[in-house]
Amino acid sequence: DYISSKSTLIWEEIGEVDENYAPIHTYQVCRVMEQNQNNWLHTNWILTEGAQRVFIELKFTLRDCNSLPGGVGTCKETFNMYYYETNDRALKESRYIKIDTIAADESFTELDLGDRVMKLNTEVRDLGPLTRKGFYLAFQDLGACIALVSVRVFYKRCPFLVKSLAEFPGTIPGSEASQLVEVVGRCVNNSLPLYEPPRMHCSTEGEWLVPIGKCVCQPGFEEINGSCQVCKVGFYRSLLESLACSKCPPHSVARQTGATACSCEDGFYKIESDPPNMACTRPPSGPRNAISNVNETSVFLEWSIPMETGGRKDVRYNILCRRVLPDGRGLEECGPNVRFLPRRVGLSNTSVMVADLQSHTNYSFLLEAVNGVSELAKDHTKQYVTLNVTTNQAGTSHPDLLQSAAGLPTPTAITVNHYTHFVTTPFHFPDVRARTSAGYGAFSRRFEFQTSPYCEYIGGTQIGGATHDPLGGIASVSSIDARVCFFSAVKFPGVRTYIDPLTYEDPNQAVHEFAQEIDVSFISIERIIGAGEFGEVCSGPLRLPGKREIQVAIKTLKAGYTEQQRRDFLWEASIMGQFNHPNIIRLEGVVTKSKPVMIITEYMENGSLDTFLKKNDGQFTVIQLVGMLRGIASGMRYLSDMGYVHRDLAARNILVNSNLVCKVSDFGLSRVLEDDPEAAYTTRGGKIPIRWTAPEAIAYRKFTSASDVWSYGIVMWEVMSYGERPYWEMSNQDVIKAVEESYRLPGPMDCPEALYHLMMDCWQRERSNRPKFDEIVCLLDKLIRNPSSLKKLRSPFVTLHLCSSCGVENIVSYQTVGEWLDSIKMGRYTELFMEGGYSSLETVAQMTSEDLRRVGVNLAGHQKKIITSIQEMRVHMNNTNSAVNI
Ligand code: AMP
């Protein structure tokens, strides 16, 4: 309905039938034989309804110009689509903005017409950001034969959704691709948010992503089929954690619907600390079988637990001691001089020692049993038993009694660091040894100290300082300060050694040891920036209270994960959290207390290094590239000092920020390799990114900092070649074989000699001959300080470098013009060179700029690149005196 033809009326409205003879309504134009066509068809005003990005789907047929009888003439096979945004219907035709030129995938010929085949094309374009109320679309014909069959204009929206008891309204996505619109959900009737309001994120594709938080039914209601239903009579629901209404526990009732708790039957009671699902209870009956044992002026009383505990486990006993006055004058309370061991009231054991009584005196003891609800049961008659005893002569008191009665050793006091604590037992600390990814080290000198229930800093205790054993890489322990906690781990502050999270029995403990828990309400998710193995990677601001707002990357763990996946996901945080270095991606914290589980790291505006370099091919100075390499080396030096072996160092695992600072990321041993699409299974079963990995690590899994240095050499090569794939399209097997046979990657185009030397050193077969990361940093610093050292370039014609130990240097291997052009990324011109007669490198070496233009290399940049390479080729040919073997 929207289509209307403009005044020229060249486009005709034609009713037709399709190949199935169904009627279709089309707009057609076919002025293929006339010069200077400019025929417009425009739509009516289309309301955006608030959409910021709309999609336009066109269905049309186009005539194949070649099939026209009588020559092609001025026939075109494309048309243009335009739009004009406006807040009212006023159309200013001069203001149309071009959306795209539309071409047909399939054009039809006379034959198709005869066969009644309709070659219908479908093209979709998107348009945005739109900011006005509506817009016009227009189609400009410049002399084609077109039938426009349909124009469908639509936008995507995230549909109304009820999830986790929260309603999310139908939402129009943001205008930019990958933007996320955060929507706060409304809890359905009789539900409330759990901890925080539920949130969802609407993507430009109209999909809901990254749910955060949820609603739960309020007390007195339960969730049934996505809504909250009231608890029936006799049922209750109190805690937010329990999902369904529960039947009232014994001796309690709920007389109305929607009960949040049940009330006790008469004679039964509950105290506040009783859980809601516990039965109502009553006071106990009296103690039974009471006996006494007199020893001089002490009496040992013993009894059995009551017949009826009232349904509770907290039965306690109280003793009332009364002296029988002579001559029937009645009873008198014993007074403060009599001692009760362990005490007089609130006894949990069924015995007590009463000491310091008067000699030769009659006493009457009342033994009472009480429990948690005795206080509430005022009208409940107390249940006693009475014991009458007579003491003997006075004796000496026994301090030992204290110990034997209570079963405890005598308290002693020790002084630790000026604080005095009472301790009950000396605590023998187990022998200490270090743990690293390489295993356990040697035991430390034995030591022993007494503990306090608090963490105390014990200065100068000789127990720490990890050193590396040159043979096995296993750490041993010597001299540092230690922080000692009662029954908890010993930490070694000041020793920067990586601790393998695997050494923690509970992986959750490892996460919280090294990563700060962040409340999800401090995070806003704004856009998706990547896809990780475990879920979307998003970005947005982190606003920690009292801290400056920063941009962060948010890795999420998608719903439906297993416990193992959660562990693997958080594994990375347990590692990252141990590092603190400007060239290592910084962990801000983790979100584990709410769902989805998230890892929050600093945000790196330019994403991963390989993609970044490919996007900016040839854009950086050598010094800038060396600066990036220096950063990566510095991060790796830190990791190797920490005893951490990365195993998957590659440009794709380096992130770049807006200042071109490179940071090492992607931690987590085997997990990382599982995720890495580059990792391939070796014959030994492990998964290894072959192209980046040192031969000894591929052959027998010998991963060390020296194998990281090999990978670093490959990263250098990736950087200097702007993200080229190492060994190009060679298969993994061929790469392994070539490296085994001592072939190495050639120096990238325009790579300074000094850098290529360093790469080659990193690729020494003997790993002890490779440089260490601190040497690499040192060398790169020297090069940066002395840029003229980077002037000498490596000829790209020297390829597949054989290492010098094999006695052969510089095998030259560009055999064909195609290979040469590919190596300088100009492969697209191969055919033109062939057609122009430049089919051998000898003829190419003679070419001038004029020759280049003649074969059809018209872009100035490309001409320059090719000419530079030809000049180098000439130099090389003169040097080697071998024009054939290039
Ligand atoms: P990963 O799962 O770590 O490989 O992350 C997947 C993708 O998300 C990466 O390739 C990056 O493009 C992007 N990404 C991950 N972390 C960050 C970050 N801290 N800053 C920017 N982009 C990131």
Short mmCIF file of C-alpha atoms in Angstrom, two decimals, residues 88-297:
data_model
loop_
_atom_site.label_atom_id
_atom_site.label_comp_id
_atom_site.label_asym_id
_atom_site.label_seq_id
_atom_site.Cartn_x
_atom_site.Cartn_y
_atom_site.Cartn_z
CA ASP A 88 5.84 15.08 9.23
CA ARG A 89 4.59 14.12 5.82
CA ALA A 90 6.34 16.97 4.05
CA LEU A 91 8.57 15.37 1.42
CA LYS A 92 11.65 17.21 0.22
CA GLU A 93 12.76 15.17 -2.74
CA SER A 94 16.09 16.89 -3.00
CA ARG A 95 17.00 15.57 0.45
CA TYR A 96 16.94 11.88 -0.37
CA ILE A 97 19.98 10.01 0.99
CA LYS A 98 21.24 6.95 -0.82
CA ILE A 99 21.02 3.65 1.03
CA ASP A 100 22.59 1.38 -1.56
CA THR A 101 22.80 0.32 -5.17
CA ILE A 102 20.75 -2.83 -5.60
CA ALA A 103 21.87 -5.47 -8.06
CA ALA A 104 20.22 -8.75 -8.90
CA ASP A 105 21.72 -12.10 -7.99
CA GLU A 106 19.82 -13.52 -10.93
CA SER A 107 18.56 -11.62 -13.93
CA PHE A 108 16.02 -13.08 -16.31
CA THR A 109 16.21 -13.56 -20.08
CA GLU A 110 13.80 -14.07 -22.91
CA LEU A 111 14.03 -17.80 -22.35
CA ASP A 112 12.85 -17.48 -18.76
CA LEU A 113 9.91 -15.47 -19.95
CA GLY A 114 9.04 -18.22 -22.38
CA ASP A 115 9.41 -20.89 -19.69
CA ARG A 116 7.44 -18.80 -17.25
CA VAL A 117 10.33 -18.95 -14.77
CA MET A 118 10.29 -16.02 -12.40
CA LYS A 119 13.81 -15.23 -11.24
CA LEU A 120 12.84 -13.39 -8.10
CA ASN A 121 15.60 -11.67 -6.15
CA THR A 122 15.43 -10.87 -2.47
CA GLU A 123 17.69 -8.22 -0.97
CA VAL A 124 17.63 -6.89 2.59
CA ARG A 125 19.24 -3.64 3.76
CA ASP A 126 19.16 -2.08 7.20
CA LEU A 127 18.78 1.56 7.97
CA GLY A 128 19.68 3.41 11.14
CA PRO A 129 20.03 5.11 13.49
CA LEU A 130 16.67 6.72 12.71
CA THR A 131 15.70 9.63 14.89
CA ARG A 132 12.56 11.08 13.30
CA LYS A 133 8.96 9.95 13.43
CA GLY A 134 8.93 8.52 9.93
CA PHE A 135 10.65 8.29 6.58
CA TYR A 136 10.13 7.87 2.86
CA LEU A 137 11.83 5.29 0.68
CA ALA A 138 12.50 5.88 -3.00
CA PHE A 139 13.76 3.74 -5.88
CA GLN A 140 15.72 5.36 -8.66
CA ASP A 141 15.89 3.66 -12.04
CA LEU A 142 18.68 4.73 -14.40
CA GLY A 143 17.62 2.57 -17.33
CA ALA A 144 17.04 -0.98 -16.16
CA CYS A 145 14.19 -3.40 -16.74
CA ILE A 146 12.79 -3.90 -13.27
CA ALA A 147 9.63 -5.31 -11.73
CA LEU A 148 9.39 -4.46 -8.04
CA VAL A 149 7.24 -7.21 -6.56
CA SER A 150 7.33 -6.38 -2.87
CA VAL A 151 8.86 -3.99 -0.38
CA ARG A 152 8.65 -5.09 3.21
CA VAL A 153 9.75 -2.64 5.88
CA PHE A 154 10.11 -4.00 9.38
CA TYR A 155 12.00 -3.62 12.62
CA LYS A 156 13.02 -6.20 15.18
CA ARG A 157 11.90 -6.08 18.76
CA CYS A 158 12.46 -8.16 21.82
CA PRO A 159 9.03 -9.63 22.52
CA PHE A 160 7.12 -9.34 25.77
CA LEU A 161 8.60 -11.97 28.04
CA VAL A 162 7.92 -13.47 31.44
CA LYS A 163 11.04 -15.04 32.89
CA SER A 164 11.84 -15.96 36.47
CA LEU A 165 8.52 -14.37 37.56
CA ALA A 166 9.50 -11.03 36.02
CA GLU A 167 7.71 -9.37 33.10
CA PHE A 168 9.76 -7.63 30.46
CA PRO A 169 7.83 -5.38 28.08
CA GLY A 170 8.21 -5.64 24.30
CA THR A 171 11.34 -3.57 23.70
CA ILE A 172 12.76 -1.85 20.65
CA PRO A 173 16.50 -2.48 20.31
CA GLY A 174 19.16 0.24 20.16
CA SER A 175 20.26 1.71 16.88
CA GLU A 176 23.82 0.43 16.73
CA ALA A 177 24.82 -3.10 15.89
CA SER A 178 25.84 -5.09 19.02
CA GLN A 179 24.31 -2.50 21.34
CA LEU A 180 22.35 -3.87 24.30
CA VAL A 181 19.39 -2.12 25.86
CA GLU A 182 19.01 -2.91 29.54
CA VAL A 183 15.43 -3.43 30.67
CA VAL A 184 14.37 -3.75 34.30
CA GLY A 185 11.64 -6.32 34.71
CA ARG A 186 8.49 -5.99 36.82
CA CYS A 187 7.84 -8.75 39.31
CA VAL A 188 4.52 -10.52 38.63
CA ASN A 189 1.71 -10.16 41.16
CA ASN A 190 2.55 -11.36 44.67
CA SER A 191 6.23 -11.68 43.91
CA LEU A 192 9.21 -9.58 44.83
CA PRO A 193 12.75 -9.16 43.59
CA LEU A 194 15.32 -11.50 45.10
CA TYR A 195 18.22 -9.27 46.27
CA GLU A 196 17.84 -6.83 43.36
CA PRO A 197 15.44 -5.98 40.51
CA PRO A 198 15.62 -8.47 37.63
CA ARG A 199 17.21 -7.20 34.42
CA MET A 200 17.48 -8.41 30.81
CA HIS A 201 19.28 -7.04 27.78
CA CYS A 202 17.63 -6.57 24.39
CA SER A 203 20.02 -7.10 21.46
CA THR A 204 19.74 -5.48 18.01
CA GLU A 205 18.63 -8.87 16.70
CA GLY A 206 15.55 -8.69 18.90
CA GLU A 207 16.77 -11.36 21.29
CA TRP A 208 16.79 -11.18 25.07
CA LEU A 209 20.27 -11.84 26.49
CA VAL A 210 22.15 -11.93 29.81
CA PRO A 211 19.38 -12.24 32.41
CA ILE A 212 20.38 -10.87 35.80
CA GLY A 213 18.51 -11.37 39.07
CA LYS A 214 15.01 -12.76 39.46
CA CYS A 215 11.73 -12.44 41.34
CA VAL A 216 10.37 -14.92 43.85
CA CYS A 217 6.91 -15.32 45.30
CA GLN A 218 6.41 -13.36 48.49
CA PRO A 219 5.89 -15.33 51.72
CA GLY A 220 2.44 -16.99 51.84
CA PHE A 221 2.58 -17.68 48.07
CA GLU A 222 4.22 -20.29 45.88
CA GLU A 223 5.23 -20.41 42.24
CA ILE A 224 2.95 -22.51 40.04
CA ASN A 225 3.23 -22.26 36.25
CA GLY A 226 4.94 -18.88 36.22
CA SER A 227 2.61 -17.13 38.67
CA CYS A 228 2.36 -16.84 42.45
CA GLN A 229 -0.50 -18.79 44.04
CA VAL A 230 -1.61 -18.36 47.62
CA CYS A 231 -0.77 -21.14 50.15
CA LYS A 232 -3.83 -23.25 51.06
CA VAL A 233 -5.23 -23.66 54.57
CA GLY A 234 -2.91 -25.92 56.59
CA PHE A 235 0.06 -24.83 54.47
CA TYR A 236 2.53 -21.97 54.85
CA ARG A 237 5.55 -20.47 53.18
CA SER A 238 7.94 -18.25 55.07
CA LEU A 239 11.45 -18.21 53.71
CA LEU A 240 12.17 -16.75 50.31
CA GLU A 241 14.52 -19.68 49.75
CA SER A 242 11.88 -22.41 49.99
CA LEU A 243 9.90 -22.47 46.78
CA ALA A 244 6.69 -24.32 47.56
CA CYS A 245 4.15 -23.94 50.38
CA SER A 246 4.78 -26.56 53.05
CA LYS A 247 2.36 -28.45 55.25
CA CYS A 248 2.32 -27.06 58.78
CA PRO A 249 4.74 -29.05 60.99
CA PRO A 250 3.31 -31.24 63.84
CA HIS A 251 1.34 -29.48 66.60
CA SER A 252 0.84 -26.34 64.51
CA VAL A 253 -1.96 -25.04 62.26
CA ALA A 254 -2.64 -22.46 59.54
CA ARG A 255 -6.34 -21.58 59.67
CA GLN A 256 -6.24 -19.16 56.75
CA THR A 257 -4.81 -19.15 53.26
CA GLY A 258 -1.60 -17.24 52.58
CA ALA A 259 0.02 -18.14 55.90
CA THR A 260 3.65 -17.12 56.26
CA ALA A 261 3.97 -19.24 59.41
CA CYS A 262 1.86 -21.74 61.32
CA SER A 263 0.68 -21.13 64.89
CA CYS A 264 1.12 -23.64 67.68
CA GLU A 265 -1.69 -25.75 69.10
CA ASP A 266 -2.55 -25.07 72.75
CA GLY A 267 0.16 -26.29 75.13
CA PHE A 268 2.81 -26.27 72.40
CA TYR A 269 5.34 -23.54 71.76
CA LYS A 270 7.99 -22.22 69.47
CA ILE A 271 10.89 -19.88 70.08
CA GLU A 272 12.16 -17.37 67.57
CA SER A 273 15.25 -19.33 66.68
CA ASP A 274 13.25 -22.47 65.83
CA PRO A 275 13.19 -22.98 62.07
CA PRO A 276 9.71 -22.57 60.56
CA ASN A 277 9.57 -26.21 59.53
CA MET A 278 10.17 -27.40 63.08
CA ALA A 279 7.28 -28.85 65.06
CA CYS A 280 5.84 -26.93 68.00
CA THR A 281 7.23 -28.29 71.25
CA ARG A 282 6.58 -28.33 75.00
CA PRO A 283 8.68 -28.40 78.19
CA PRO A 284 10.32 -31.70 79.23
CA SER A 285 9.30 -34.05 82.03
CA GLY A 286 11.63 -34.32 85.04
CA PRO A 287 15.04 -36.01 85.17
CA ARG A 288 15.03 -39.71 86.10
CA ASN A 289 17.12 -42.15 88.14
CA ALA A 290 18.94 -39.50 90.14
CA ILE A 291 21.78 -40.77 92.36
CA SER A 292 24.38 -39.14 94.60
CA ASN A 293 27.87 -40.04 95.62
CA VAL A 294 29.28 -38.28 98.68
CA ASN A 295 33.03 -37.76 99.09
CA GLU A 296 33.78 -35.85 102.30
CA THR A 297 32.18 -32.41 101.71
#
